[in-house]
mmCIF file of C-alpha atoms and ligand atoms in Angstrom:
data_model
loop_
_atom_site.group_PDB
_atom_site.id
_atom_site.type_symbol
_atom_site.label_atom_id
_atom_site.label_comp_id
_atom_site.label_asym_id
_atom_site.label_seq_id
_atom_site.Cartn_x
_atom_site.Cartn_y
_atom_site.Cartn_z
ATOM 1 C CA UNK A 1 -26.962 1.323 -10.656
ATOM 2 C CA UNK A 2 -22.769 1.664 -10.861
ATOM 3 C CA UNK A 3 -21.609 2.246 -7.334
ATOM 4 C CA UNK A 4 -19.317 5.286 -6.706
ATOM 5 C CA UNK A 5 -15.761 5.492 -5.659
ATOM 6 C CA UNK A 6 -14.398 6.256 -2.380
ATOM 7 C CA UNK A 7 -10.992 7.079 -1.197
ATOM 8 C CA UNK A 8 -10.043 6.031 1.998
ATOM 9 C CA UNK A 9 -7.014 7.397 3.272
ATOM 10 C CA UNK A 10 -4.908 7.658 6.494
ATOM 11 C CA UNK A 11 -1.536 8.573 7.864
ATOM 12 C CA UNK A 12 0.695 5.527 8.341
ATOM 13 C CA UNK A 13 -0.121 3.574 11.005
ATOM 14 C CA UNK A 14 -3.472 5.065 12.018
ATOM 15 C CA UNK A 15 -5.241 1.842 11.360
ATOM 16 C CA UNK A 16 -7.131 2.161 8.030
ATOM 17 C CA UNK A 17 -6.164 -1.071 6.464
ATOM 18 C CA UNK A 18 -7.354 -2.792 10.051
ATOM 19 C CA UNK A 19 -10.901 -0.722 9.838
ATOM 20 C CA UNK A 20 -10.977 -1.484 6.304
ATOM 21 C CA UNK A 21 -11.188 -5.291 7.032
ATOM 22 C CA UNK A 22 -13.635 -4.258 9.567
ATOM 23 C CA UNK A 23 -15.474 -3.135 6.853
ATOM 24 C CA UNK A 24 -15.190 -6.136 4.746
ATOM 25 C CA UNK A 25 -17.356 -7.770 7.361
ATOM 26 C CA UNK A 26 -19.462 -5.198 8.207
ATOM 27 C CA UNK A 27 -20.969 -4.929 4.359
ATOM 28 C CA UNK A 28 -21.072 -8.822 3.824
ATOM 29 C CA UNK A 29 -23.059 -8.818 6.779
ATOM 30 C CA UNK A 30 -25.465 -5.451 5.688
ATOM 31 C CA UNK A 31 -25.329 -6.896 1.371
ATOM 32 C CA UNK A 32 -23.381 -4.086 0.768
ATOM 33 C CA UNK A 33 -21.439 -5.254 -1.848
ATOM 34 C CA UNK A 34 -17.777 -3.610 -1.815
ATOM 35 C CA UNK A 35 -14.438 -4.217 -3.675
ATOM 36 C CA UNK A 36 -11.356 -2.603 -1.297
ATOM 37 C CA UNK A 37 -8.214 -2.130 -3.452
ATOM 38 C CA UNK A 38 -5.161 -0.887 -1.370
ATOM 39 C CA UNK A 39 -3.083 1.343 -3.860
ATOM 40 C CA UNK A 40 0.688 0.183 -2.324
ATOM 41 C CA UNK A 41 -0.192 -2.960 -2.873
ATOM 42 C CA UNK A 42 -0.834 -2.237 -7.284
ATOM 43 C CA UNK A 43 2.371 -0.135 -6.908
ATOM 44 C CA UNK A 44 4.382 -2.956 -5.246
ATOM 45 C CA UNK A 45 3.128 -5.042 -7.704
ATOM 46 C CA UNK A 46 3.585 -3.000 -10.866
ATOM 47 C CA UNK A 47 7.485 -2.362 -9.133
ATOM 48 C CA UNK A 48 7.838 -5.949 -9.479
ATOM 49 C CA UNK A 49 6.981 -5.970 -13.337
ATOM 50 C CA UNK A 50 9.317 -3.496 -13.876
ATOM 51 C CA UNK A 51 11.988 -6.117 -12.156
ATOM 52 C CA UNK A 52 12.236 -4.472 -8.319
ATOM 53 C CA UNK A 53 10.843 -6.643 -5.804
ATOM 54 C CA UNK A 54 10.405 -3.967 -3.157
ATOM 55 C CA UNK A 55 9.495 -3.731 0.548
ATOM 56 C CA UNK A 56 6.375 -1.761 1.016
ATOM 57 C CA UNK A 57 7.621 0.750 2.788
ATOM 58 C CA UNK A 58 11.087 1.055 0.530
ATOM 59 C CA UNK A 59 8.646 2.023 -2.570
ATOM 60 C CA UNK A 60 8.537 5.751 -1.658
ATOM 61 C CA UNK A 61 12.409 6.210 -1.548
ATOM 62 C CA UNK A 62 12.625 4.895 -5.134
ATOM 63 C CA UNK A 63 13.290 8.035 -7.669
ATOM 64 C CA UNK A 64 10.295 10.302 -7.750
ATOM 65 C CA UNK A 65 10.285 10.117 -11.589
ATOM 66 C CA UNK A 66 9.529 6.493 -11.042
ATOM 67 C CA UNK A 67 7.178 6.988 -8.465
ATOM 68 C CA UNK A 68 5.143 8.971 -10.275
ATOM 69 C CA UNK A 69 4.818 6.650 -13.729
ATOM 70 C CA UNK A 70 4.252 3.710 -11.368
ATOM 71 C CA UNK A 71 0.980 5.574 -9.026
ATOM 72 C CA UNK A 72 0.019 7.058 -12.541
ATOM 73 C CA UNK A 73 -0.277 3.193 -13.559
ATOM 74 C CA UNK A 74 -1.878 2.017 -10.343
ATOM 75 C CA UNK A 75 -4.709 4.165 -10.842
ATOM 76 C CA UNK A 76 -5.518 3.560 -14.022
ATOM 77 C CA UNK A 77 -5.418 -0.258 -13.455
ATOM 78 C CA UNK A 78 -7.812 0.847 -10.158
ATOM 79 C CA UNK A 79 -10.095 2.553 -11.789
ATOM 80 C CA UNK A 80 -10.642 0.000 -13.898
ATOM 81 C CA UNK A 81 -11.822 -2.409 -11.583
ATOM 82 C CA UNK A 82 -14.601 -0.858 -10.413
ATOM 83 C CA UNK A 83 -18.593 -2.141 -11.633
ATOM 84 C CA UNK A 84 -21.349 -2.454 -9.732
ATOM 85 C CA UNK A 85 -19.413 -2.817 -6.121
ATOM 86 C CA UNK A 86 -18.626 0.246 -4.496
ATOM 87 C CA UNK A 87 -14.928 0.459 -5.015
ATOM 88 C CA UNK A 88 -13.035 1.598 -1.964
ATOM 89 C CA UNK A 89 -9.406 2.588 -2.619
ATOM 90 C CA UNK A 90 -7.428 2.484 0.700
ATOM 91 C CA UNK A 91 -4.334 5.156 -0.050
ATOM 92 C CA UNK A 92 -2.542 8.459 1.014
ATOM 93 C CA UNK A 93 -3.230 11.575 0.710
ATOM 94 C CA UNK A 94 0.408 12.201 0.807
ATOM 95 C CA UNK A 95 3.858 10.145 1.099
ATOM 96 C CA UNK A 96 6.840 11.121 2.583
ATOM 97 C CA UNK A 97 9.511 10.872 -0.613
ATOM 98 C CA UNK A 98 13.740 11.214 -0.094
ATOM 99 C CA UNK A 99 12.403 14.160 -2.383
ATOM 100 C CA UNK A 100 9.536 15.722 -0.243
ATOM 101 C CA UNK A 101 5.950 15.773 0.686
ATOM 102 C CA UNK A 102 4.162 13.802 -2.223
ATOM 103 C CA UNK A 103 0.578 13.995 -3.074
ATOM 104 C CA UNK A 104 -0.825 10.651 -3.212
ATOM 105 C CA UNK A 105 -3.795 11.628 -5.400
ATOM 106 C CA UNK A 106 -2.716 14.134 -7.736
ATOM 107 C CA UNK A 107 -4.932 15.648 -10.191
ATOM 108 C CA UNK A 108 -4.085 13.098 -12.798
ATOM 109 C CA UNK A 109 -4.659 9.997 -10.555
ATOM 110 C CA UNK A 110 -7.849 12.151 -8.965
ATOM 111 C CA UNK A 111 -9.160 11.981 -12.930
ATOM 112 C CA UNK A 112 -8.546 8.103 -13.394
ATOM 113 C CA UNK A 113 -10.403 7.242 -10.024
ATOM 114 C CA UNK A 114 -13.061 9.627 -10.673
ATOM 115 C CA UNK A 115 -13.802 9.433 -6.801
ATOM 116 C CA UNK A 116 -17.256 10.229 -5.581
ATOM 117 C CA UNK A 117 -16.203 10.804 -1.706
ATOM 118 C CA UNK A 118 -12.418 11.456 0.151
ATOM 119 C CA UNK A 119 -12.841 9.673 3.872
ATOM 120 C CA UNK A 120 -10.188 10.724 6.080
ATOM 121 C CA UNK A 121 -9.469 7.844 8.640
ATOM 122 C CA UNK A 122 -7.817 9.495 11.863
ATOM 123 C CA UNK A 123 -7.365 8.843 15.699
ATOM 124 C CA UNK A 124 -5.517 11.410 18.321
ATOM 125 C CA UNK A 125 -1.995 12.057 17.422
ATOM 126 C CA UNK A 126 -0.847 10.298 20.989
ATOM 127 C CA UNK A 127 -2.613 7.166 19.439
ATOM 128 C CA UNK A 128 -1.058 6.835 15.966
ATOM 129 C CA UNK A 129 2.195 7.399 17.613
ATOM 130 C CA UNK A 130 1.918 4.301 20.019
ATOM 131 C CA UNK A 131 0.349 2.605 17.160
ATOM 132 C CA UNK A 132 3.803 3.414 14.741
ATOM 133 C CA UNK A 133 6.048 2.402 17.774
ATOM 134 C CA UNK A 134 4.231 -0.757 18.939
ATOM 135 C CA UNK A 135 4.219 -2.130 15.362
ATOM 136 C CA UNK A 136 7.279 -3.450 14.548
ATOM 137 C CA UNK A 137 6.551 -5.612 12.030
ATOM 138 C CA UNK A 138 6.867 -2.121 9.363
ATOM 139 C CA UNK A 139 9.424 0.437 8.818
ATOM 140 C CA UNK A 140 7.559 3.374 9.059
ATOM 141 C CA UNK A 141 9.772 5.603 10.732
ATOM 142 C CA UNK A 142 8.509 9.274 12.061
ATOM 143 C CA UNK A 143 7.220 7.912 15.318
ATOM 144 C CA UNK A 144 7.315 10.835 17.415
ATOM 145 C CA UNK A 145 3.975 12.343 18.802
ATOM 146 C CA UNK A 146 5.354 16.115 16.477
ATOM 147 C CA UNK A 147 5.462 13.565 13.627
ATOM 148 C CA UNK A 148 1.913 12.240 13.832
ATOM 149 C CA UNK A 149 0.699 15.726 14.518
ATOM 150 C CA UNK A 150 2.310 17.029 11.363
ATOM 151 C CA UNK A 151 1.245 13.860 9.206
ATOM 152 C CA UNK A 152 -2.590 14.275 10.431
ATOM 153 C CA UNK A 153 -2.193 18.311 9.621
ATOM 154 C CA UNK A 154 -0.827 17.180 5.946
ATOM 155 C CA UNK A 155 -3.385 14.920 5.552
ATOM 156 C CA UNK A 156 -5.405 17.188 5.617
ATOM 157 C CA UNK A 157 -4.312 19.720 3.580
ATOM 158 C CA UNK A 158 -3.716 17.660 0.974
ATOM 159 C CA UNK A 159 -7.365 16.277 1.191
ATOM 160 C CA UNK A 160 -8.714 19.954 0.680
ATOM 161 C CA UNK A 161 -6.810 20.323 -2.109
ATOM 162 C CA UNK A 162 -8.070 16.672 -3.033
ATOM 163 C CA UNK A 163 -11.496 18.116 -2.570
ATOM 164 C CA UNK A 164 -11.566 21.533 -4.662
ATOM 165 C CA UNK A 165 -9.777 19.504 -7.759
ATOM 166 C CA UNK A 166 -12.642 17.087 -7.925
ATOM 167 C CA UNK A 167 -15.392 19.012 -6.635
ATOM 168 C CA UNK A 168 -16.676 16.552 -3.794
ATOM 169 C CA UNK A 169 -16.739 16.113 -0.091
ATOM 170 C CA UNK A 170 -14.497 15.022 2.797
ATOM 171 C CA UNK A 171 -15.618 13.213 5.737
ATOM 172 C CA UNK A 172 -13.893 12.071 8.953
ATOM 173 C CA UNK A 173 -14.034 8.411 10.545
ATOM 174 C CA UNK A 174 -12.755 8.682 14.120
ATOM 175 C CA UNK A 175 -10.271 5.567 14.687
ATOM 176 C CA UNK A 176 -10.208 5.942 18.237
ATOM 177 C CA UNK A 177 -8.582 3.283 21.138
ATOM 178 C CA UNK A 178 -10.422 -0.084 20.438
ATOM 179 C CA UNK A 179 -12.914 1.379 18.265
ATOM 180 C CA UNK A 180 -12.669 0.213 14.835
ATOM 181 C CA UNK A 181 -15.789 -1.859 14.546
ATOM 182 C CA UNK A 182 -17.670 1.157 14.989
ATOM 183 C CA UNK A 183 -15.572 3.248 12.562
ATOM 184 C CA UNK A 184 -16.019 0.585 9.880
ATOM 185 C CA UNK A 185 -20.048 1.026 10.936
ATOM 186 C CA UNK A 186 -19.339 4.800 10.425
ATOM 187 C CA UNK A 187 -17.286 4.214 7.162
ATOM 188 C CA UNK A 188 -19.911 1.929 5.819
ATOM 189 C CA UNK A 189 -22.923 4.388 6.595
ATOM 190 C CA UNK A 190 -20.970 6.746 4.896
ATOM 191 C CA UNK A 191 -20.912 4.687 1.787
ATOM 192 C CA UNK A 192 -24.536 3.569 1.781
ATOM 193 C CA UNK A 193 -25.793 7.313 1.989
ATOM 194 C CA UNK A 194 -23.648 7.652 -1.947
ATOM 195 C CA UNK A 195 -25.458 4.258 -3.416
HETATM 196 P P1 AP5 B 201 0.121 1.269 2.910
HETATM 197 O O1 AP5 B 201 0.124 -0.168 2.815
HETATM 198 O O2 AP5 B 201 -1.166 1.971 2.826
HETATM 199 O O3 AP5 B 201 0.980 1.572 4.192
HETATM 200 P P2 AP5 B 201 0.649 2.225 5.572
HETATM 201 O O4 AP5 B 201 0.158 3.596 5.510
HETATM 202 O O5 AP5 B 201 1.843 2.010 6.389
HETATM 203 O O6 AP5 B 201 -0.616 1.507 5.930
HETATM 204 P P3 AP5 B 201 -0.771 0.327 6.808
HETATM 205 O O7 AP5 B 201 -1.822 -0.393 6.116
HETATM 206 O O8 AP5 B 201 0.423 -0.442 7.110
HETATM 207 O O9 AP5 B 201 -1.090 1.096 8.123
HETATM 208 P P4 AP5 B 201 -2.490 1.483 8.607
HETATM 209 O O10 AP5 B 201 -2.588 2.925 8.863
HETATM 210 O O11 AP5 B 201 -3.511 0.930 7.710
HETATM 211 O O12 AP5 B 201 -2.489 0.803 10.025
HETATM 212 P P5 AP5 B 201 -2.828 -0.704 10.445
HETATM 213 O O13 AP5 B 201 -4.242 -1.058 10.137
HETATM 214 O O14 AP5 B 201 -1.746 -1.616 9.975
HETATM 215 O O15 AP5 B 201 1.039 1.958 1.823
HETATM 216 C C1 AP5 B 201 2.337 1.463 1.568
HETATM 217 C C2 AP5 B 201 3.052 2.352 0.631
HETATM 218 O O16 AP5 B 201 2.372 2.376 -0.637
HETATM 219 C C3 AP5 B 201 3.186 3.821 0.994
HETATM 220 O O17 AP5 B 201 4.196 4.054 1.928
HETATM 221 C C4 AP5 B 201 3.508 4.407 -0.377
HETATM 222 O O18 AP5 B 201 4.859 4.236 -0.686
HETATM 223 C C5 AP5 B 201 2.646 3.589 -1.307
HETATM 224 N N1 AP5 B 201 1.391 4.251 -1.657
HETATM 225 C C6 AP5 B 201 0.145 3.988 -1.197
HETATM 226 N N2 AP5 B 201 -0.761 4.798 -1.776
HETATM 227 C C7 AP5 B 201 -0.056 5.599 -2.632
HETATM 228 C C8 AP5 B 201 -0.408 6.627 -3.557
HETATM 229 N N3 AP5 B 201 -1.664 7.029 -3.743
HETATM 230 N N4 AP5 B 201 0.569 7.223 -4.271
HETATM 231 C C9 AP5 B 201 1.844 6.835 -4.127
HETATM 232 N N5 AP5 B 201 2.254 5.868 -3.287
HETATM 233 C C10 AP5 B 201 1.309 5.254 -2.560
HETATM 234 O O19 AP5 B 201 -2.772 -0.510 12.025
HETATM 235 C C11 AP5 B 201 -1.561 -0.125 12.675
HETATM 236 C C12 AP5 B 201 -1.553 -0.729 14.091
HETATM 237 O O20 AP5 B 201 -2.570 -0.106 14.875
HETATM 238 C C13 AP5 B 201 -1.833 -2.217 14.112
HETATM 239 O O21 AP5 B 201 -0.991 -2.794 15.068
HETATM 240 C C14 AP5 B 201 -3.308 -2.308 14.554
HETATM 241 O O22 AP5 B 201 -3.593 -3.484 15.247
HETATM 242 C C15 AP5 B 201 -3.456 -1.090 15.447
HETATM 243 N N6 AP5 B 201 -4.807 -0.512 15.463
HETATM 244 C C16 AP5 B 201 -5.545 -0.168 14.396
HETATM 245 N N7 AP5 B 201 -6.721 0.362 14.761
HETATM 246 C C17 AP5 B 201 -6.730 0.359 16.139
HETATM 247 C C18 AP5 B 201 -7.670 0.788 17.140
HETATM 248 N N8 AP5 B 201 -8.865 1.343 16.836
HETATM 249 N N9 AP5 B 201 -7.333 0.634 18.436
HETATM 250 C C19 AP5 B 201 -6.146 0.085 18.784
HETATM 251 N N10 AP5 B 201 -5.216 -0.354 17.892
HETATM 252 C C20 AP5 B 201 -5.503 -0.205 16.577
#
């Protein structure tokens, strides 16, 4: 049977790509076989075909116009890698453009992925703000506790929108202080109960 695809998606900094490699463990361990795909990093590659060789976190001040043909191109190369692993697509349900709020799975990306479940990875707003501080390793920027509280209220929003466009669920994965084992458990549940 073809396995379904789930987007996983968190404000910046809230830990999804660490409970994501959580995960990675967690299904080897259960035979749950699973392919992860983080969307920035098919954008910051498709960038670099187009000749920019771009930090991460400089990819959502490039011009929107841009921005747009590029996520239009990760998804389609996404969706195409999915088969008989459950594809999990680690994203955003929005980024924060020079231009605006920017929904990071607009209805045309939403059609290429075809998604079969939106997971919502969050933790306390006090706790992805220490989290954006303490890493300094990214440029993140909005590291105040109002800015994770707004992020996590856009988030979402966005996913609701996500939700009624593609007619399918949202769940929540608590990330909470020193807990992301047991999120990736609840994550991987999650994706057991679609299969
Ligand atoms: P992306 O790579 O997804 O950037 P990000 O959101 O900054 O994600 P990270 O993976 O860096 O952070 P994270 O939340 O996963 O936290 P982490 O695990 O590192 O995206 C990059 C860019 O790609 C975007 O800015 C955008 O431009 C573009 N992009 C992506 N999707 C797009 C889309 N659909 N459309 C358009 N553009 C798109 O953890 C953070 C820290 O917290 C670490 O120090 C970690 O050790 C710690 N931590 C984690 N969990 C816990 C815990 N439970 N307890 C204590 N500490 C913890």
């Amino acid at each position: 049977m073809l396995a379904g695809t789930i987007i996983v998606a968190g404000v910046p900094g809230v830990g999804k790509t660490t409970v994501l490699q959580e995960l990675e463990a967690a299904g080897q361990q259960r035979n749950v076989p699973l392919r992860i795909v983080n969307f920035g990093d098919v954008m910051n590659h498709l960038f670099k075909t187009t000749g920019k060789q771009l930090h991460r976190d400089h990819m959502r001040r490039q011009h929107i116009s841009q921005q747009t043909k590029i996520q239009q191109q990760a998804a389609r190369k996404i969706a195409k890698m999915s088969g008989r692993s459950s594809l999990v697509v680690d994203t955003h349900m929005f980024v924060r453009t020079s231009d605006g709020i920017w929904p990071g799975t607009p209805r045309r990306v939403l059609e290429a992925l075809h998604p079969s479940l939106i997971v919502l990875i969050e933790a306390g707003p006090d706790e992805v703000a220490k989290r954006r501080m303490m890493d300094n390793t990214r440029e993140r920027g909005n590291e105040t506790l109002e800015d994770a509280k707004a992020d996590l209220e856009w988030s979402r929003y966005m996913a609701s929108a996500n939700a009624v466009l593609a007619g399918i669920p949202i769940q929540i994965v608590s990330n909470s202080e020193g807990r992301q084992h047991q999120a990736a458990k609840d994550l991987l549940r999650l994706i057991e109960k679609l299969n």
